[in-house]
C-alpha positions as a printed Julia matrix, in Angstrom:
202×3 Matrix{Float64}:
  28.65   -2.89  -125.69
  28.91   -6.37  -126.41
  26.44   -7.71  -129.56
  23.83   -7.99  -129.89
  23.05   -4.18  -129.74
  25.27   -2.15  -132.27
  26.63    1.4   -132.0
  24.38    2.0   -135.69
  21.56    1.48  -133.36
  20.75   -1.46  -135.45
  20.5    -4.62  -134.44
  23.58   -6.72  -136.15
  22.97  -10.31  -137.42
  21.56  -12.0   -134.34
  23.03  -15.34  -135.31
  26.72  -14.19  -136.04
  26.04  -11.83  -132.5
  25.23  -14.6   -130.41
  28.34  -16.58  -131.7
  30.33  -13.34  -131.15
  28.97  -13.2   -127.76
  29.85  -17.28  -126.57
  33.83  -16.25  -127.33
  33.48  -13.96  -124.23
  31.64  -16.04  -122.0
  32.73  -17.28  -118.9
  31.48  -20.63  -117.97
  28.94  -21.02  -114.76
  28.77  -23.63  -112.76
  20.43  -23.73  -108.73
  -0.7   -28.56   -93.89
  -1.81  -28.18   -91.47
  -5.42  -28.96   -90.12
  -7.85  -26.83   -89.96
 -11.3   -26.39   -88.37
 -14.82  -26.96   -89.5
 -15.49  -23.76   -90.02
 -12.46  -22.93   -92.38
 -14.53  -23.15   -95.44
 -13.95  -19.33   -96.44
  -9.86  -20.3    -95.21
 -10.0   -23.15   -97.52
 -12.02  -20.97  -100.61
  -8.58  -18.88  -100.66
  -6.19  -20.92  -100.61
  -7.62  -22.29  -103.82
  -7.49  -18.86  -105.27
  -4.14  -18.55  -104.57
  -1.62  -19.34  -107.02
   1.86  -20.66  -106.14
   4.75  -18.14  -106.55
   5.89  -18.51  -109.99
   9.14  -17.15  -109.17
  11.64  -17.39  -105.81
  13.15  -13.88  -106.02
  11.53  -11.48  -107.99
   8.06  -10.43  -107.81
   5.8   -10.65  -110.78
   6.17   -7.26  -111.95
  10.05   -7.37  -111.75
  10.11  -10.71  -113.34
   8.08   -9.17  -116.44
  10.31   -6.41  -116.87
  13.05   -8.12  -116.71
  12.04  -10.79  -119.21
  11.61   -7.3   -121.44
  15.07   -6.38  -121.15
  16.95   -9.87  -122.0
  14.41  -10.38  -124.72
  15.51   -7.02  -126.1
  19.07   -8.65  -125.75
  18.83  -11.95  -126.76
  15.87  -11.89  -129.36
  13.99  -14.57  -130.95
  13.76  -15.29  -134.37
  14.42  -18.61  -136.26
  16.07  -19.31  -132.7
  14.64  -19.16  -129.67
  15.85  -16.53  -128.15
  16.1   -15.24  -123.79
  12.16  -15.42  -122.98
  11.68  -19.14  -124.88
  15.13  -20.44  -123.3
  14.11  -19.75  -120.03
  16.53  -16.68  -118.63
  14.49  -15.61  -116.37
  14.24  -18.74  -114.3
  17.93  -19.01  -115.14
  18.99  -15.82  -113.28
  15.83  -15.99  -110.54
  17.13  -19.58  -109.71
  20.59  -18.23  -109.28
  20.26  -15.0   -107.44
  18.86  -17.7   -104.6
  21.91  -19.62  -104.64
  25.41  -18.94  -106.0
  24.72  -15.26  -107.25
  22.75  -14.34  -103.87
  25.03  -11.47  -103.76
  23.58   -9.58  -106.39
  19.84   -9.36  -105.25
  20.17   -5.86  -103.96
  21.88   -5.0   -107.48
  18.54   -6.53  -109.47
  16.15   -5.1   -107.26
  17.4    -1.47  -107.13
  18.56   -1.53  -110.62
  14.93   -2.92  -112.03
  13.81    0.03  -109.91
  16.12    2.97  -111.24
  15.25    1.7   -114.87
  11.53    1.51  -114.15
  12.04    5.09  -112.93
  13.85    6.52  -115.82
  11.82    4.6   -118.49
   8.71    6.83  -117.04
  11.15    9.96  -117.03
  12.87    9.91  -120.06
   9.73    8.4   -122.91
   6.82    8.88  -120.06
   5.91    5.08  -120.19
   6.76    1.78  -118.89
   9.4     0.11  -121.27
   6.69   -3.04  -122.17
   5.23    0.04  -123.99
   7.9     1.51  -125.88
   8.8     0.84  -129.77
  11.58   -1.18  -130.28
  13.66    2.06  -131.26
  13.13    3.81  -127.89
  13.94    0.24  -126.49
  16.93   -0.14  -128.04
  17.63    3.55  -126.83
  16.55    3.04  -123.42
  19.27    0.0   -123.4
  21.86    2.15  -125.45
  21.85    5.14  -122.48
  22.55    2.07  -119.62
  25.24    0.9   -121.53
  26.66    3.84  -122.18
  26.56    5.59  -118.89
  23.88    8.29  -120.54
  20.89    7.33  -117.9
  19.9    10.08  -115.42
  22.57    9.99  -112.99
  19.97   11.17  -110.4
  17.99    7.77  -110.94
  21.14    5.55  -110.87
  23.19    5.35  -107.4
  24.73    1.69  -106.96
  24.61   -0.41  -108.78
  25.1     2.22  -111.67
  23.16    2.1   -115.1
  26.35    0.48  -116.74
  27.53   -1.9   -114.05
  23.45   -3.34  -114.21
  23.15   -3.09  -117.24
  26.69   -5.68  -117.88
  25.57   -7.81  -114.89
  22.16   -8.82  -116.73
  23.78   -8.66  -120.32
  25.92  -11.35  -118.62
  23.57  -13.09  -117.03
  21.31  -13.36  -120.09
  24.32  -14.69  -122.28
  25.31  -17.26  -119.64
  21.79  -18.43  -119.45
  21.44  -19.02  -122.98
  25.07  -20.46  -123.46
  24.8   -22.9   -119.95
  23.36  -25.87  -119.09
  19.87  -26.62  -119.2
  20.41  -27.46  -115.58
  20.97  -24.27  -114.22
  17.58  -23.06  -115.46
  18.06  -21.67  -118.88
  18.87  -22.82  -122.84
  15.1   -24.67  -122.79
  15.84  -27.51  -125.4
  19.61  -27.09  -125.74
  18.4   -24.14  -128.2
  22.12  -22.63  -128.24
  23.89  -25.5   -128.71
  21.89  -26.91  -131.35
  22.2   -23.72  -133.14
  25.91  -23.85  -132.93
  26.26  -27.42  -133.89
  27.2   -28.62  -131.2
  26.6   -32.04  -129.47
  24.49  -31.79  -126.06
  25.05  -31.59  -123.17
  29.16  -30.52  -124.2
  31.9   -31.77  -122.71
  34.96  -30.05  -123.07
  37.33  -32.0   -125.31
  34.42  -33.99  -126.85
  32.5   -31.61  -128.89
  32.61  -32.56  -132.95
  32.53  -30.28  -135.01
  31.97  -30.9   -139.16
  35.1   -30.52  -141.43
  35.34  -27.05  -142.93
């Protein structure tokens, strides 16, 4: 697997992963009236919260944040959940990555599934170690093959791995690195432009 999860089942150095990590990465380009007697009507709708996201539902979503936090963790940098990689790849998956809704929504299922097979509890509830482990056996093709149909464990588990990196490597346009967090941790000038970056004398 790519960094930042290591084959020692220890995280490596999250700074020198993520730098690893932006070698590989491919660039991406996201009333009506009503009566007099509506009052109860009315009383709901101002119970009822706006979706917060466009394609995943709120229990999806907060799995999902799980998993690229477990990826791209925070520390002195902010890391997937600060930057925003969630609305990154919800904002996408209704536009130029449309094609891979089915793959989110079956593959959030299958590892919601094996999470309660394998440890007996939802992943928010696991210790990092039986994260990391959970992550490890998607990776690595080790995921109950009975859970796992298409997408497979490994080609989900690249697809967000991807995802999350491009989120936190891309513009803050498409939805993701909040505050230019990536670039400022590389040095770089914001928003880059290829050719115009400067980089300090070594």
């Amino acid at each position: 697997m790519e960094p930042p999860l290591s084959s020692q089942n220890q995280p490596v150095s999250r700074r020198t992963a993520l730098k690893l990590g932006l070698a590989g990465l491919a660039g991406i380009a996201v009333g009506g009236a009503v009566g007099a007697g509506s009052s109860a009507f009315i009383a709901r709708l101002g119970r009822t919260a706006p979706p917060t996201y466009r394609f995943f539902s709120a229990t999806e979503a907060a799995l999902l944040i799980d998993i690229c936090e477990q990826l791209i963790p925070g520390d002195d940098v902010p890391g997937a959940t600060e930057t925003g990689a969630i609305h990154y790849i919800d904002r996408q998956l209704c536009g130029v990555y449309a094609r891979h809704q089915q793959t989110y929504r079956r593959g959030l299922e299958a590892f919601r599934l094996t999470c309660r097979q394998e440890y007996q509890r939802p992943f928010s509830e696991l210790p990092a170690a039986e994260k990391f482990a959970a992550l490890r056996a998607l990776e690595t093709g080790r995921a109950p093959q009975a859970l796992w149909g298409q997408p497979t464990a490994q080609a989900f588990f690249n697809l967000v791995l991807a995802h999350t990196m491009q989120s936190f490597y891309g513009s803050p346009r498409h939805g993701g690195n909040r505050d230019y967090a990536s670039y400022r941790m590389l040095g770089l000038d914001y928003p880059p432009m290829v050719g115009r970056n400067r980089h300090p004398e070594t």
